[in-house]
């Protein structure tokens, strides 16, 4: 069974940093591109960042470029999102998602982890 | 970035109704479009990928169509468990983008 489990969310002050993790199981993690998607309270979905299966290519939303870094450790079956210079508008539930191979979609999502940015 | 405009933003419908949601892209995206269903407090669930392919396990009352800039999600006969928010997403160009969502409520 495919499982994606996020962790690392919590309360952080504006300007602070946080690292999210997404532990994957039930599939060959190193064969799949992985993405982060977020959802602010009461709002819609927003793409955040993407990484290729081998980690060689990364992409970011303009809103987080230069502040967030996506990475992965295929030996640990884990995806990461290092977030820095956090702002109030970064407050959201952060989901990791697996990209359906050869298709345009996310076929599995984690349960999400809440990041609260407040002083 | 490619803008995705969903309409309507909300709708009220009854069980058994046929429901159609549209998603318009600001530029052509071929068939690189997905549809998701999200219920409160839950992660989104994939319904349709590549604009018209039904994800495994998703009921056949859901269907997707379109290519280029205009896309449609249709629920042929609305069921009680279908009341939720629906999102489209384009995969043609980075940064990927989502539509604003369509909330389907009970009439």
mmCIF file of C-alpha atoms in Angstrom:
data_model
loop_
_atom_site.group_PDB
_atom_site.id
_atom_site.type_symbol
_atom_site.label_atom_id
_atom_site.label_comp_id
_atom_site.label_asym_id
_atom_site.label_seq_id
_atom_site.Cartn_x
_atom_site.Cartn_y
_atom_site.Cartn_z
ATOM 1 C CA UNK A 1 0.000 0.000 0.000
ATOM 2 C CA UNK A 2 1.339 3.388 -1.006
ATOM 3 C CA UNK A 3 1.768 5.726 1.954
ATOM 4 C CA UNK A 4 3.055 9.278 2.198
ATOM 5 C CA UNK A 5 3.440 10.666 5.708
ATOM 6 C CA UNK A 6 4.410 14.305 6.242
ATOM 7 C CA UNK A 7 5.987 15.641 9.411
ATOM 8 C CA UNK A 8 7.811 18.701 10.655
ATOM 9 C CA UNK A 9 5.021 21.234 10.663
ATOM 10 C CA UNK A 10 4.403 23.534 13.595
ATOM 11 C CA UNK A 11 4.478 27.102 14.835
ATOM 12 C CA UNK A 12 7.297 29.337 13.608
ATOM 13 C CA UNK A 13 7.888 33.071 13.867
ATOM 14 C CA UNK A 14 7.971 35.290 10.790
ATOM 15 C CA UNK A 15 11.442 35.134 9.297
ATOM 16 C CA UNK A 16 12.067 31.712 10.760
ATOM 17 C CA UNK A 17 12.861 28.361 9.191
ATOM 18 C CA UNK A 18 11.329 24.910 9.172
ATOM 19 C CA UNK A 19 12.054 21.614 7.442
ATOM 20 C CA UNK A 20 9.230 19.373 6.349
ATOM 21 C CA UNK A 21 9.693 15.674 5.646
ATOM 22 C CA UNK A 22 7.587 13.216 3.691
ATOM 23 C CA UNK A 23 8.257 9.540 4.384
ATOM 24 C CA UNK A 24 7.249 7.287 1.511
ATOM 25 C CA UNK A 25 6.502 3.571 1.590
ATOM 26 C CA UNK A 26 4.796 0.904 -0.483
ATOM 27 C CA UNK A 27 6.425 1.814 -3.794
ATOM 28 C CA UNK A 28 9.822 2.331 -5.419
ATOM 29 C CA UNK A 29 10.379 5.906 -4.263
ATOM 30 C CA UNK A 30 13.406 6.489 -6.483
ATOM 31 C CA UNK A 31 11.288 5.950 -9.615
ATOM 32 C CA UNK A 32 8.851 8.801 -9.032
ATOM 33 C CA UNK A 33 8.908 12.564 -9.262
ATOM 34 C CA UNK A 34 7.538 14.165 -6.113
ATOM 35 C CA UNK A 35 5.928 17.527 -5.430
ATOM 36 C CA UNK A 36 4.850 19.736 -2.547
ATOM 37 C CA UNK A 37 1.440 21.432 -2.632
ATOM 38 C CA UNK A 38 0.001 23.730 0.017
ATOM 39 C CA UNK A 39 -3.409 24.988 1.055
ATOM 40 C CA UNK A 40 -3.895 28.083 3.182
ATOM 41 C CA UNK A 41 -6.804 27.938 5.653
ATOM 42 C CA UNK A 42 -10.086 28.155 3.755
ATOM 43 C CA UNK A 43 -8.306 28.641 0.416
ATOM 44 C CA UNK A 44 -7.542 26.632 -2.689
ATOM 45 C CA UNK A 45 -4.609 24.441 -3.634
ATOM 46 C CA UNK A 46 -1.242 25.956 -4.572
ATOM 47 C CA UNK A 47 1.695 24.155 -6.177
ATOM 48 C CA UNK A 48 4.912 24.831 -4.244
ATOM 49 C CA UNK A 49 7.791 22.774 -5.600
ATOM 50 C CA UNK A 50 8.765 19.729 -7.646
ATOM 51 C CA UNK A 51 11.723 17.361 -7.850
ATOM 52 C CA UNK A 52 12.567 14.709 -10.406
ATOM 53 C CA UNK A 53 12.989 11.069 -9.475
ATOM 54 C CA UNK A 54 16.786 11.282 -9.168
ATOM 55 C CA UNK A 55 16.785 14.772 -7.653
ATOM 56 C CA UNK A 56 18.579 16.258 -10.628
ATOM 57 C CA UNK A 57 15.823 18.719 -11.534
ATOM 58 C CA UNK A 58 13.921 21.004 -9.208
ATOM 59 C CA UNK A 59 11.205 23.595 -9.757
ATOM 60 C CA UNK A 60 9.582 26.224 -7.573
ATOM 61 C CA UNK A 61 6.553 28.478 -7.502
ATOM 62 C CA UNK A 62 7.507 32.111 -7.888
ATOM 63 C CA UNK A 63 6.106 32.785 -4.408
ATOM 64 C CA UNK A 64 8.732 30.562 -2.716
ATOM 65 C CA UNK A 65 11.688 30.772 -5.103
ATOM 66 C CA UNK A 66 14.873 31.658 -3.251
ATOM 67 C CA UNK A 67 13.344 30.878 0.147
ATOM 68 C CA UNK A 68 12.407 27.178 -0.098
ATOM 69 C CA UNK A 69 14.556 24.220 -1.156
ATOM 70 C CA UNK A 70 13.213 20.827 -2.176
ATOM 71 C CA UNK A 71 15.381 17.732 -1.874
ATOM 72 C CA UNK A 72 15.114 13.985 -1.512
ATOM 73 C CA UNK A 73 17.074 11.075 -0.094
ATOM 74 C CA UNK A 74 16.231 8.025 -2.148
ATOM 75 C CA UNK A 75 18.177 5.787 0.245
ATOM 76 C CA UNK A 76 15.784 6.864 3.013
ATOM 77 C CA UNK A 77 12.640 7.074 0.852
ATOM 78 C CA UNK A 78 12.138 10.606 2.095
ATOM 79 C CA UNK A 79 11.248 13.933 0.494
ATOM 80 C CA UNK A 80 12.119 17.233 2.150
ATOM 81 C CA UNK A 81 11.130 20.865 1.966
ATOM 82 C CA UNK A 82 13.471 23.323 3.662
ATOM 83 C CA UNK A 83 11.566 26.550 4.229
ATOM 84 C CA UNK A 84 13.260 29.815 5.158
ATOM 85 C CA UNK A 85 12.362 33.497 5.589
ATOM 86 C CA UNK A 86 8.859 32.387 6.405
ATOM 87 C CA UNK A 87 6.005 34.857 6.011
ATOM 88 C CA UNK A 88 2.429 34.963 7.241
ATOM 89 C CA UNK A 89 1.282 34.030 3.740
ATOM 90 C CA UNK A 90 3.233 30.755 3.935
ATOM 91 C CA UNK A 91 0.867 29.518 6.630
ATOM 92 C CA UNK A 92 -0.883 26.476 5.208
ATOM 93 C CA UNK A 93 -1.296 22.738 5.252
ATOM 94 C CA UNK A 94 1.579 21.301 3.213
ATOM 95 C CA UNK A 95 1.001 18.109 1.264
ATOM 96 C CA UNK A 96 3.532 15.923 -0.486
ATOM 97 C CA UNK A 97 2.245 14.227 -3.620
ATOM 98 C CA UNK A 98 3.460 11.534 -5.973
ATOM 99 C CA UNK A 99 3.358 12.182 -9.707
ATOM 100 C CA UNK A 100 1.557 9.498 -11.704
ATOM 101 C CA UNK A 101 4.166 8.008 -14.013
ATOM 102 C CA UNK A 102 3.796 9.056 -17.615
ATOM 103 C CA UNK A 103 0.742 11.142 -16.901
ATOM 104 C CA UNK A 104 -0.352 14.578 -15.805
ATOM 105 C CA UNK A 105 -1.567 14.194 -12.236
ATOM 106 C CA UNK A 106 -0.828 13.384 -8.614
ATOM 107 C CA UNK A 107 -2.054 9.898 -7.836
ATOM 108 C CA UNK A 108 -1.197 9.801 -4.127
ATOM 109 C CA UNK A 109 -1.170 12.532 -1.490
ATOM 110 C CA UNK A 110 -0.046 12.599 2.113
ATOM 111 C CA UNK A 111 -2.385 13.655 4.916
ATOM 112 C CA UNK A 112 -0.704 17.056 5.196
ATOM 113 C CA UNK A 113 1.213 18.913 7.896
ATOM 114 C CA UNK A 114 0.201 22.339 9.187
ATOM 115 C CA UNK A 115 2.687 25.203 9.190
ATOM 116 C CA UNK A 116 1.661 28.200 11.278
ATOM 117 C CA UNK A 117 3.627 31.430 10.904
ATOM 118 C CA UNK A 118 2.921 33.813 13.740
ATOM 119 C CA UNK A 119 4.688 35.852 16.373
ATOM 120 C CA UNK B 1 2.221 31.362 -15.379
ATOM 121 C CA UNK B 2 -0.784 29.673 -16.956
ATOM 122 C CA UNK B 3 -4.037 30.759 -15.342
ATOM 123 C CA UNK B 4 -6.835 28.230 -14.874
ATOM 124 C CA UNK B 5 -10.322 29.654 -14.505
ATOM 125 C CA UNK B 6 -12.932 27.307 -13.086
ATOM 126 C CA UNK B 7 -16.643 27.952 -13.338
ATOM 127 C CA UNK B 8 -18.857 28.093 -11.527
ATOM 128 C CA UNK B 9 -17.106 28.742 -8.220
ATOM 129 C CA UNK B 10 -20.003 27.050 -6.472
ATOM 130 C CA UNK B 11 -23.210 25.308 -7.363
ATOM 131 C CA UNK B 12 -26.198 23.736 -5.651
ATOM 132 C CA UNK B 13 -27.519 20.490 -7.026
ATOM 133 C CA UNK B 14 -29.707 17.575 -6.067
ATOM 134 C CA UNK B 15 -28.931 13.889 -5.892
ATOM 135 C CA UNK B 16 -29.332 12.463 -9.386
ATOM 136 C CA UNK B 17 -28.553 15.721 -11.178
ATOM 137 C CA UNK B 18 -26.047 15.956 -13.993
ATOM 138 C CA UNK B 19 -23.295 18.399 -13.028
ATOM 139 C CA UNK B 20 -20.767 20.051 -15.326
ATOM 140 C CA UNK B 21 -17.724 22.047 -14.199
ATOM 141 C CA UNK B 22 -15.526 23.884 -16.653
ATOM 142 C CA UNK B 23 -11.853 24.827 -16.516
ATOM 143 C CA UNK B 24 -10.384 27.294 -18.995
ATOM 144 C CA UNK B 25 -6.624 27.746 -19.437
ATOM 145 C CA UNK B 26 -5.072 31.079 -20.354
ATOM 146 C CA UNK B 27 -3.045 29.314 -23.043
ATOM 147 C CA UNK B 28 -3.051 25.895 -24.639
ATOM 148 C CA UNK B 29 -2.026 23.007 -22.410
ATOM 149 C CA UNK B 30 -2.704 20.077 -24.736
ATOM 150 C CA UNK B 31 -4.295 17.369 -22.555
ATOM 151 C CA UNK B 32 -2.105 17.922 -19.504
ATOM 152 C CA UNK B 33 -4.953 18.463 -17.072
ATOM 153 C CA UNK B 34 -6.113 16.660 -13.945
ATOM 154 C CA UNK B 35 -9.257 16.878 -11.838
ATOM 155 C CA UNK B 36 -9.356 16.315 -8.081
ATOM 156 C CA UNK B 37 -12.077 16.027 -5.460
ATOM 157 C CA UNK B 38 -11.479 17.352 -1.961
ATOM 158 C CA UNK B 39 -13.642 16.913 1.118
ATOM 159 C CA UNK B 40 -13.208 19.068 4.257
ATOM 160 C CA UNK B 41 -10.133 18.191 6.281
ATOM 161 C CA UNK B 42 -8.941 15.624 3.737
ATOM 162 C CA UNK B 43 -6.269 15.504 1.063
ATOM 163 C CA UNK B 44 -7.415 15.849 -2.540
ATOM 164 C CA UNK B 45 -8.282 12.693 -4.452
ATOM 165 C CA UNK B 46 -7.432 12.165 -8.119
ATOM 166 C CA UNK B 47 -10.455 11.655 -10.384
ATOM 167 C CA UNK B 48 -9.249 12.297 -13.944
ATOM 168 C CA UNK B 49 -5.771 12.550 -15.484
ATOM 169 C CA UNK B 50 -4.605 13.514 -18.951
ATOM 170 C CA UNK B 51 -7.897 15.421 -19.309
ATOM 171 C CA UNK B 52 -10.091 12.377 -19.936
ATOM 172 C CA UNK B 53 -8.592 9.253 -18.331
ATOM 173 C CA UNK B 54 -10.510 7.913 -15.352
ATOM 174 C CA UNK B 55 -8.304 7.059 -12.370
ATOM 175 C CA UNK B 56 -8.565 3.461 -11.203
ATOM 176 C CA UNK B 57 -11.307 2.966 -8.633
ATOM 177 C CA UNK B 58 -13.151 6.181 -9.470
ATOM 178 C CA UNK B 59 -16.840 5.648 -10.329
ATOM 179 C CA UNK B 60 -17.730 5.818 -14.012
ATOM 180 C CA UNK B 61 -20.240 8.623 -13.375
ATOM 181 C CA UNK B 62 -17.193 10.927 -13.435
ATOM 182 C CA UNK B 63 -15.834 11.876 -16.850
ATOM 183 C CA UNK B 64 -13.488 14.476 -18.262
ATOM 184 C CA UNK B 65 -13.162 15.991 -21.698
ATOM 185 C CA UNK B 66 -11.367 18.728 -23.570
ATOM 186 C CA UNK B 67 -7.975 19.708 -24.857
ATOM 187 C CA UNK B 68 -6.108 22.906 -25.581
ATOM 188 C CA UNK B 69 -7.745 25.570 -23.434
ATOM 189 C CA UNK B 70 -11.224 24.289 -22.569
ATOM 190 C CA UNK B 71 -11.942 21.352 -20.290
ATOM 191 C CA UNK B 72 -14.971 19.858 -18.593
ATOM 192 C CA UNK B 73 -15.596 17.578 -15.635
ATOM 193 C CA UNK B 74 -19.003 15.927 -15.702
ATOM 194 C CA UNK B 75 -20.763 13.966 -12.972
ATOM 195 C CA UNK B 76 -23.556 12.123 -14.766
ATOM 196 C CA UNK B 77 -25.735 11.440 -11.720
ATOM 197 C CA UNK B 78 -24.736 13.219 -8.523
ATOM 198 C CA UNK B 79 -24.501 10.995 -5.452
ATOM 199 C CA UNK B 80 -24.513 12.044 -1.782
ATOM 200 C CA UNK B 81 -20.798 11.302 -1.464
ATOM 201 C CA UNK B 82 -19.996 13.658 -4.360
ATOM 202 C CA UNK B 83 -20.700 16.833 -2.419
ATOM 203 C CA UNK B 84 -17.197 18.309 -2.195
ATOM 204 C CA UNK B 85 -14.873 20.847 -3.798
ATOM 205 C CA UNK B 86 -13.387 20.076 -7.203
ATOM 206 C CA UNK B 87 -10.115 21.434 -8.598
ATOM 207 C CA UNK B 88 -8.466 21.312 -12.004
ATOM 208 C CA UNK B 89 -4.662 21.413 -12.372
ATOM 209 C CA UNK B 90 -2.445 21.904 -15.391
ATOM 210 C CA UNK B 91 0.756 19.918 -15.842
ATOM 211 C CA UNK B 92 1.846 21.410 -19.149
ATOM 212 C CA UNK B 93 4.191 24.113 -17.895
ATOM 213 C CA UNK B 94 6.015 25.013 -14.708
ATOM 214 C CA UNK B 95 4.944 26.609 -12.474
ATOM 215 C CA UNK B 96 2.070 24.167 -12.261
ATOM 216 C CA UNK B 97 -1.222 25.825 -11.429
ATOM 217 C CA UNK B 98 -4.616 24.926 -10.016
ATOM 218 C CA UNK B 99 -8.008 26.353 -10.734
ATOM 219 C CA UNK B 100 -9.772 28.217 -7.957
ATOM 220 C CA UNK B 101 -12.098 25.334 -7.138
ATOM 221 C CA UNK B 102 -15.800 24.569 -7.487
ATOM 222 C CA UNK B 103 -17.796 23.792 -4.379
ATOM 223 C CA UNK B 104 -20.706 21.427 -5.039
ATOM 224 C CA UNK B 105 -23.386 21.785 -2.386
ATOM 225 C CA UNK B 106 -26.677 20.072 -1.665
ATOM 226 C CA UNK B 107 -29.779 21.857 -2.946
#
